[in-house]
Coordinates of C-alpha atoms in Angstrom, one line a residue:
X1 CA 129.8 77.1 87.3
X2 CA 131.7 80.4 87.3
X3 CA 131.5 80.5 83.5
X4 CA 127.7 80.2 83.6
X5 CA 127.4 82.9 86.2
X6 CA 129.6 85.2 84.1
X7 CA 127.4 84.6 81.0
X8 CA 124.2 85.2 83.0
X9 CA 125.5 88.3 84.5
X10 CA 126.2 89.7 81.1
X11 CA 122.8 91.4 81.5
X12 CA 124.5 93.8 83.9
X13 CA 126.5 95.2 80.9
X14 CA 123.3 96.1 79.0
X15 CA 122.3 99.8 78.9
X16 CA 119.5 100.8 81.2
X17 CA 117.0 101.6 78.3
X18 CA 117.4 98.1 77.0
X19 CA 116.9 96.6 80.4
X20 CA 113.7 98.7 80.7
X21 CA 112.5 97.3 77.4
X22 CA 113.1 93.7 78.7
X23 CA 111.2 94.5 81.8
X24 CA 108.2 95.6 79.8
X25 CA 107.6 91.9 79.1
X26 CA 107.7 90.9 82.7
X27 CA 105.3 91.1 85.6
X28 CA 106.6 92.2 89.0
X29 CA 106.2 88.7 90.3
X30 CA 108.4 87.4 87.5
X31 CA 111.0 90.0 88.3
X32 CA 111.1 88.8 91.9
X33 CA 111.6 85.3 90.8
X34 CA 114.4 86.2 88.4
X35 CA 116.1 88.9 90.5
X36 CA 118.9 86.5 91.5
X37 CA 120.0 86.3 87.8
X38 CA 121.3 89.9 87.5
X39 CA 122.8 92.3 89.9
X40 CA 121.3 95.3 88.1
X41 CA 117.7 94.1 88.1
X42 CA 116.8 95.8 91.4
X43 CA 118.6 99.0 90.4
X44 CA 116.8 99.0 87.0
X45 CA 113.4 98.5 88.5
X46 CA 114.0 101.5 90.8
X47 CA 114.2 103.7 87.7
X48 CA 111.7 101.8 85.5
X49 CA 109.0 104.4 84.5
X50 CA 106.1 102.0 84.9
X51 CA 105.3 100.0 88.0
X52 CA 102.5 97.4 88.1
X53 CA 101.3 95.0 90.9
X54 CA 98.7 92.4 89.8
X55 CA 97.8 89.9 92.5
X56 CA 97.8 86.5 90.8
X57 CA 99.6 84.7 93.7
X58 CA 97.6 82.2 95.8
X59 CA 100.4 81.2 98.2
X60 CA 100.2 83.5 101.2
X61 CA 103.9 83.4 102.0
X62 CA 105.0 84.1 98.5
X63 CA 102.5 86.9 98.1
X64 CA 103.8 88.5 101.2
X65 CA 107.3 88.4 99.9
X66 CA 106.3 90.0 96.6
X67 CA 104.3 92.7 98.3
X68 CA 107.2 93.5 100.6
X69 CA 109.6 93.8 97.7
X70 CA 107.2 95.9 95.7
X71 CA 106.7 98.3 98.6
X72 CA 110.5 98.4 99.2
X73 CA 111.1 99.6 95.6
X74 CA 108.4 102.2 95.9
X75 CA 109.7 103.5 99.1
X76 CA 113.2 103.7 97.7
X77 CA 112.0 105.6 94.7
X78 CA 110.1 108.0 96.9
X79 CA 113.1 108.7 99.0
X80 CA 115.4 109.1 96.0
X81 CA 112.8 111.4 94.4
X82 CA 112.5 109.2 91.2
X83 CA 109.3 110.0 89.4
X84 CA 106.8 107.4 88.1
X85 CA 105.1 107.7 84.8
X86 CA 102.5 105.0 85.2
X87 CA 101.4 103.1 88.3
X88 CA 98.8 100.3 88.4
X89 CA 97.5 98.0 91.2
X90 CA 95.0 95.2 90.5
X91 CA 93.7 93.1 93.4
X92 CA 90.5 91.2 93.4
X93 CA 90.2 90.6 97.1
X94 CA 91.3 93.0 99.9
X95 CA 92.0 92.0 103.5
X96 CA 92.7 94.7 106.0
X97 CA 96.4 94.0 105.6
X98 CA 96.2 94.3 101.8
X99 CA 94.2 97.5 102.1
X100 CA 96.9 99.0 104.2
X101 CA 99.5 97.9 101.7
X102 CA 97.6 99.7 98.9
X103 CA 97.3 102.8 101.1
X104 CA 101.1 102.9 101.6
X105 CA 101.8 102.2 97.9
X106 CA 99.6 105.1 96.9
X107 CA 101.3 107.4 99.4
X108 CA 104.7 106.5 97.9
X109 CA 103.4 106.8 94.3
X110 CA 101.9 110.2 94.9
X111 CA 105.1 111.3 96.5
X112 CA 106.9 110.1 93.4
X113 CA 104.8 112.4 91.2
X114 CA 103.0 109.7 89.4
X115 CA 101.3 110.8 86.1
X116 CA 99.1 107.9 85.3
X117 CA 97.3 106.0 88.1
X118 CA 95.1 102.9 87.6
X119 CA 93.5 101.1 90.5
X120 CA 91.4 98.0 90.1
X121 CA 90.3 96.9 93.5
X122 CA 87.5 95.2 95.4
X123 CA 84.4 97.4 95.7
X124 CA 84.3 99.2 99.1
X125 CA 88.0 100.3 99.2
X126 CA 87.9 103.9 100.2
X127 CA 90.2 105.9 98.1
X128 CA 92.6 108.1 100.2
X129 CA 92.2 111.8 100.0
X130 CA 95.8 112.3 98.9
X131 CA 94.9 110.7 95.5
X132 CA 92.1 113.3 95.0
X133 CA 94.4 116.3 95.6
X134 CA 97.5 115.1 93.7
X135 CA 99.2 117.8 91.6
X136 CA 100.9 115.3 89.3
X137 CA 98.2 112.9 88.1
X138 CA 97.2 113.4 84.5
X139 CA 95.3 110.1 83.9
X140 CA 93.2 108.5 86.6
X141 CA 91.3 105.2 86.2
X142 CA 89.4 103.8 89.1
X143 CA 87.7 100.4 89.2
X144 CA 85.7 99.1 92.2
X145 CA 86.6 102.0 94.6
X146 CA 84.5 104.1 96.9
X147 CA 84.7 107.8 96.6
X148 CA 83.8 110.0 99.5
X149 CA 83.5 113.8 99.6
X150 CA 86.5 115.7 100.9
X151 CA 87.0 119.4 101.5
X152 CA 89.9 119.5 99.1
X153 CA 89.3 117.7 95.8
X154 CA 91.6 119.3 93.3
X155 CA 93.5 117.6 90.5
X156 CA 95.1 120.5 88.6
X157 CA 96.9 118.3 86.1
X158 CA 94.1 115.7 85.4
X159 CA 93.3 115.3 81.7
X160 CA 91.5 111.9 81.6
X161 CA 89.2 110.4 84.2
X162 CA 87.6 106.9 84.0
X163 CA 85.3 105.5 86.7
X164 CA 84.1 101.9 86.4
X165 CA 82.0 100.1 89.1
X166 CA 82.8 103.0 91.4
X167 CA 80.4 103.8 94.3
X168 CA 80.0 107.6 94.6
X169 CA 77.4 110.2 95.0
X170 CA 76.7 112.4 92.0
X171 CA 78.0 115.5 94.0
X172 CA 81.3 113.8 94.6
X173 CA 81.8 113.3 90.9
X174 CA 80.7 116.8 90.2
X175 CA 83.2 118.2 92.7
X176 CA 86.0 116.0 91.4
X177 CA 85.3 117.2 87.8
X178 CA 85.0 120.8 88.9
X179 CA 88.4 120.5 90.7
X180 CA 90.0 119.4 87.5
X181 CA 90.3 122.4 85.2
X182 CA 92.3 120.6 82.5
X183 CA 90.1 117.6 82.2
X184 CA 89.5 116.6 78.5
X185 CA 88.0 113.1 78.8
X186 CA 85.4 111.7 81.2
X187 CA 84.0 108.2 81.3
X188 CA 81.5 107.0 83.9
X189 CA 80.6 103.4 83.5
X190 CA 78.4 101.0 85.7
X191 CA 78.8 103.2 88.8
X192 CA 76.5 103.1 91.8
X193 CA 74.9 105.8 94.0
X194 CA 74.6 108.4 91.4
X195 CA 71.0 109.8 91.3
X196 CA 71.7 113.1 89.6
X197 CA 74.7 114.5 87.7
X198 CA 75.4 118.0 86.6
X199 CA 78.6 118.7 84.6
X200 CA 79.3 122.4 84.1
X201 CA 82.1 125.0 83.9
X202 CA 84.5 122.5 82.3
X203 CA 86.0 124.5 79.5
X204 CA 88.6 121.9 78.4
X205 CA 86.2 118.8 78.4
X206 CA 85.9 117.5 74.9
X207 CA 84.7 113.9 75.2
X208 CA 82.1 112.4 77.6
X209 CA 80.9 108.8 78.0
X210 CA 78.1 107.9 80.5
X211 CA 77.2 104.2 80.5
X212 CA 74.5 102.9 82.8
X213 CA 74.3 99.4 84.2
X214 CA 74.6 99.6 88.0
X215 CA 73.1 103.1 88.2
X216 CA 70.9 103.0 85.1
X217 CA 67.7 103.2 87.2
X218 CA 69.2 105.3 89.9
X219 CA 70.1 108.2 87.7
X220 CA 67.1 110.5 87.4
X221 CA 68.7 113.6 85.9
X222 CA 71.7 114.3 83.7
X223 CA 72.7 117.8 82.8
X224 CA 75.8 118.5 80.6
X225 CA 76.7 122.1 80.2
X226 CA 80.1 121.9 78.5
X227 CA 80.6 124.3 75.6
X228 CA 83.6 122.6 74.1
X229 CA 82.5 119.0 74.2
X230 CA 82.6 117.6 70.7
X231 CA 81.9 113.9 71.4
X232 CA 79.3 112.3 73.7
X233 CA 78.1 108.8 74.2
X234 CA 75.1 107.9 76.5
X235 CA 74.2 104.3 77.0
X236 CA 72.0 102.0 79.0
X237 CA 70.2 104.6 81.1
X238 CA 67.2 102.3 81.2
X239 CA 65.1 104.1 83.8
X240 CA 63.3 107.4 83.3
X241 CA 66.0 110.0 83.3
X242 CA 65.8 113.7 82.3
X243 CA 68.6 114.4 80.0
X244 CA 69.8 117.9 79.0
X245 CA 72.6 118.2 76.5
X246 CA 71.4 121.3 74.6
X247 CA 74.1 123.6 76.1
X248 CA 76.8 121.6 74.3
X249 CA 76.8 123.8 71.3
X250 CA 80.1 122.4 69.9
X251 CA 78.9 118.8 69.9
X252 CA 79.8 117.0 66.7
X253 CA 79.4 113.3 67.5
X254 CA 76.5 111.9 69.6
X255 CA 75.8 108.2 70.4
X256 CA 72.5 107.3 72.1
X257 CA 72.1 103.6 73.0
X258 CA 69.4 101.9 75.1
X259 CA 67.9 105.2 76.4
X260 CA 64.3 105.9 77.5
X261 CA 63.9 108.9 75.2
X262 CA 60.8 110.2 73.3
X263 CA 60.2 111.6 69.9
X264 CA 59.8 115.2 71.1
X265 CA 63.0 115.1 73.1
X266 CA 65.1 114.0 70.2
X267 CA 63.6 116.5 67.8
X268 CA 64.1 119.4 70.2
X269 CA 67.7 118.4 71.1
X270 CA 68.7 118.1 67.4
X271 CA 67.5 121.7 66.8
X272 CA 69.8 123.0 69.6
X273 CA 73.0 121.3 68.3
X274 CA 74.1 123.4 65.3
X275 CA 77.4 121.6 64.7
X276 CA 76.3 118.0 65.0
X277 CA 77.9 115.8 62.2
X278 CA 77.4 112.3 63.5
X279 CA 74.4 110.7 65.2
X280 CA 73.9 107.1 66.2
X281 CA 70.6 105.9 67.7
X282 CA 70.6 102.3 68.9
X283 CA 67.9 100.2 70.8
X284 CA 65.9 103.3 71.9
X285 CA 62.6 101.5 71.9
X286 CA 60.4 104.4 73.1
X287 CA 61.0 106.2 69.8
X288 CA 58.1 105.9 67.4
X289 CA 58.0 108.8 64.9
X290 CA 61.1 110.9 64.8
X291 CA 62.1 114.0 62.9
X292 CA 65.8 114.8 62.6
X293 CA 66.4 118.3 61.4
X294 CA 70.0 119.2 61.1
X295 CA 71.8 121.0 58.2
X296 CA 75.2 120.0 59.6
X297 CA 74.6 116.3 60.0
X298 CA 76.8 114.1 57.7
X299 CA 76.3 110.6 59.1
X300 CA 73.2 109.0 60.6
X301 CA 72.8 105.5 62.1
X302 CA 69.5 104.1 63.3
X303 CA 69.7 100.5 64.7
X304 CA 67.1 98.2 66.2
X305 CA 64.6 100.7 67.6
X306 CA 61.7 98.2 67.8
X307 CA 58.7 100.6 68.0
X308 CA 59.9 103.0 65.3
X309 CA 57.4 103.4 62.4
X310 CA 58.6 106.7 60.8
X311 CA 61.8 108.7 60.2
X312 CA 61.6 112.2 58.8
X313 CA 65.1 113.4 57.7
X314 CA 65.6 117.1 57.0
X315 CA 69.3 116.8 56.5
X316 CA 70.5 118.5 53.4
X317 CA 74.2 117.6 53.9
X318 CA 73.8 114.0 55.0
X319 CA 76.4 111.8 53.3
X320 CA 76.1 108.4 54.9
X321 CA 73.0 106.6 56.2
X322 CA 72.8 103.2 58.0
X323 CA 69.6 101.5 59.1
X324 CA 68.8 98.2 60.7
X325 CA 65.3 97.2 61.6
X326 CA 61.8 96.5 60.1
X327 CA 60.5 98.2 57.0
X328 CA 59.1 101.6 58.1
X329 CA 58.3 104.9 56.5
X330 CA 61.1 107.2 55.5
X331 CA 60.5 110.8 54.5
X332 CA 63.3 112.9 52.9
X333 CA 63.9 115.3 50.0
X334 CA 67.0 116.4 48.0
X335 CA 69.3 113.8 49.6
X336 CA 72.6 113.0 47.9
X337 CA 74.2 110.2 49.8
X338 CA 77.7 108.9 49.1
X339 CA 76.8 105.6 50.9
X340 CA 73.8 103.8 52.2
X341 CA 73.9 100.7 54.4
X342 CA 70.5 98.9 54.9
X343 CA 69.5 95.8 56.9
X344 CA 65.7 95.3 56.7
X345 CA 64.5 92.3 58.6
X346 CA 61.3 91.1 60.3
X347 CA 60.0 88.0 62.1
X348 CA 56.9 88.1 59.8
X349 CA 57.9 88.3 56.2
X350 CA 55.2 88.1 53.6
X351 CA 54.3 89.4 50.1
X352 CA 53.3 92.8 51.5
X353 CA 56.6 93.0 53.4
X354 CA 58.6 92.3 50.2
X355 CA 56.6 95.0 48.4
X356 CA 57.6 97.6 51.0
X357 CA 61.1 96.3 51.1
X358 CA 61.7 96.7 47.4
X359 CA 60.0 100.1 47.4
X360 CA 62.4 101.4 50.1
X361 CA 65.4 100.0 48.2
X362 CA 64.3 101.9 45.1
X363 CA 63.7 105.0 47.1
X364 CA 67.2 105.0 48.6
X365 CA 68.7 104.1 45.2
X366 CA 67.5 107.4 43.9
X367 CA 69.8 109.3 46.3
X368 CA 72.7 106.9 46.5
X369 CA 74.6 104.8 43.9
X370 CA 76.8 103.0 46.5
X371 CA 74.8 100.3 48.3
X372 CA 75.6 98.0 51.2
X373 CA 72.8 95.5 51.9
X374 CA 72.8 93.3 55.0
X375 CA 70.7 90.4 56.1
X376 CA 70.5 88.3 59.2
X377 CA 70.4 85.1 57.2
X378 CA 69.8 86.1 53.6
X379 CA 66.0 85.9 53.9
X380 CA 65.3 89.5 52.7
X381 CA 66.9 89.0 49.3
X382 CA 65.6 85.6 48.4
X383 CA 62.3 87.0 47.0
X384 CA 59.7 84.5 46.0
X385 CA 59.0 83.9 42.3
X386 CA 55.4 85.0 42.7
X387 CA 56.4 88.4 44.1
X388 CA 59.0 88.9 41.4
X389 CA 56.2 88.7 38.8
X390 CA 54.4 91.6 40.4
X391 CA 57.3 93.7 41.7
X392 CA 60.0 95.6 39.8
X393 CA 63.7 95.1 40.5
X394 CA 64.6 98.1 42.8
X395 CA 68.3 98.6 42.1
X396 CA 68.5 99.3 38.3
X397 CA 71.7 101.0 37.5
X398 CA 73.7 99.9 40.5
X399 CA 77.1 98.8 39.2
X400 CA 78.6 97.4 42.4
X401 CA 76.6 95.8 45.3
X402 CA 78.0 94.7 48.7
X403 CA 76.0 92.2 50.6
X404 CA 76.7 90.9 54.1
X405 CA 75.1 88.0 56.0
X406 CA 75.4 88.8 59.7
X407 CA 74.1 85.5 61.1
X408 CA 74.4 81.8 60.3
X409 CA 71.3 80.4 62.0
X410 CA 69.5 79.5 58.8
X411 CA 70.5 77.2 55.9
X412 CA 70.2 78.4 52.3
X413 CA 71.8 77.6 49.0
X414 CA 74.3 80.0 47.6
X415 CA 72.6 79.7 44.2
X416 CA 69.3 81.1 45.8
X417 CA 71.2 84.0 47.4
X418 CA 73.0 84.9 44.1
X419 CA 69.8 84.6 42.1
X420 CA 68.0 86.9 44.5
X421 CA 70.7 89.6 44.4
X422 CA 70.9 89.5 40.7
X423 CA 67.1 90.0 40.5
X424 CA 67.4 93.0 42.9
X425 CA 70.3 94.5 41.0
X426 CA 70.0 93.1 37.4
X427 CA 72.7 95.5 35.9
X428 CA 75.3 94.9 38.6
X429 CA 78.8 94.4 37.3
X430 CA 80.2 93.2 40.6
X431 CA 78.5 91.7 43.6
X432 CA 80.4 91.0 46.8
X433 CA 79.0 88.6 49.4
X434 CA 80.5 88.5 52.8
X435 CA 79.7 86.2 55.8
X436 CA 80.2 87.8 59.2
X437 CA 79.5 84.9 61.6
X438 CA 80.5 85.5 65.2
X439 CA 82.4 82.3 65.7
X440 CA 83.8 81.8 62.2
X441 CA 86.4 83.5 60.2
X442 CA 85.0 86.0 57.7
X443 CA 85.2 85.2 54.1
X444 CA 83.9 86.7 50.9
X445 CA 83.7 86.0 47.2
X446 CA 82.7 88.1 44.1
X447 CA 80.3 87.4 41.4
X448 CA 81.2 89.3 38.2
X449 CA 79.1 89.6 35.1
X450 CA 80.8 89.9 31.7
X451 CA 78.7 90.7 28.7
X452 CA 80.4 90.0 25.4
X453 CA 78.6 89.1 22.1
X454 CA 75.5 88.0 24.0
X455 CA 77.5 85.5 26.0
X456 CA 77.2 85.7 29.8
X457 CA 80.0 84.4 31.9
X458 CA 79.7 83.9 35.7
X459 CA 83.0 84.0 37.5
X460 CA 83.1 83.1 41.2
X461 CA 86.2 84.3 43.0

């Protein structure tokens, strides 16, 4: 028995960094269960730079013992002035007793100069004021909390702020951001109570993400006046919302998804963003006829805008273009694309649709030699024999063609798919076909043509 205890206690001889590495694979509950194995466990936990409490215990007595141990370690670190790099609490349900436990833990963590704080709690938990005036917090992630306005809301070291399912008035968020002069990253996701939001005088802010959901119809006005922002993503603001991002003159990347925006708004905003290089527009179904004029734009993505009928691109430096949707009118001049990615599809495919489809392929072929074609189920490349007799193959001269089937809800023969691709691109030397089904492993094969002395060989790899 003594020999076993001696071998087990060999952990005590390990250096502290190695003990900390072992601890990174354990939850705090597992630590409590195994604390009897090694005399140095408790001491090592008191100096471990990351502390995490995740409530996965259903037995009330055992939960109370783990909470008491966790709080004891925190208090000891606070009294010994041992700093904490990262601190996380995740609790799905909060009783009054558990809320008091969280309050005390936050007090000790703030007193230990925590740098990264992550709280995932039941909605309605009121965040203590001491968190919103911490001098040490650099990264703050709040889930399910309630923010109330306080006189003193200053986080002088904060660089990254994430709010998810948080209940807060827009003025509280504005005040919090304004009191964080070093903030570089801001994400507001599925929050509630925000009717208007104005972000200004944030000189360090470089990346913004605003996602709707809970407040998508509550938010009526969004103003972003941040001169140094270079990346912005706006998503799921499904209600009528006045959006002003024109003051962001340094903006280089912009993603717009499921927004109620109009043609005129998009055209005007593009003219006011002189450095924009990347633009993604997804599921913005109020757009009908858009003009994108930007000499700096290098990459443009337009995906599933159901009412779109025309796209006018005045983009002399555009290099990559990706489109998914029905066949529409495209207007452009003097484009030289390094890559084009097209997924034309419709619920009503007929001879007229195929005529417009092949016409658009030929048009994009004139400005790009690298082609990526996509299809929901292969239907857009299996062109009927009757249409082939009238139409002309659109991709003459394309040497390599990549084709992706994105869905598997229709059956078709591989021979039909290959035959259709070879008609579309009759001079292709290599054709790659990839299947991208959600619940299946991706796989691909290549079809290679070899011409030699009038003999054609088909190799399937």
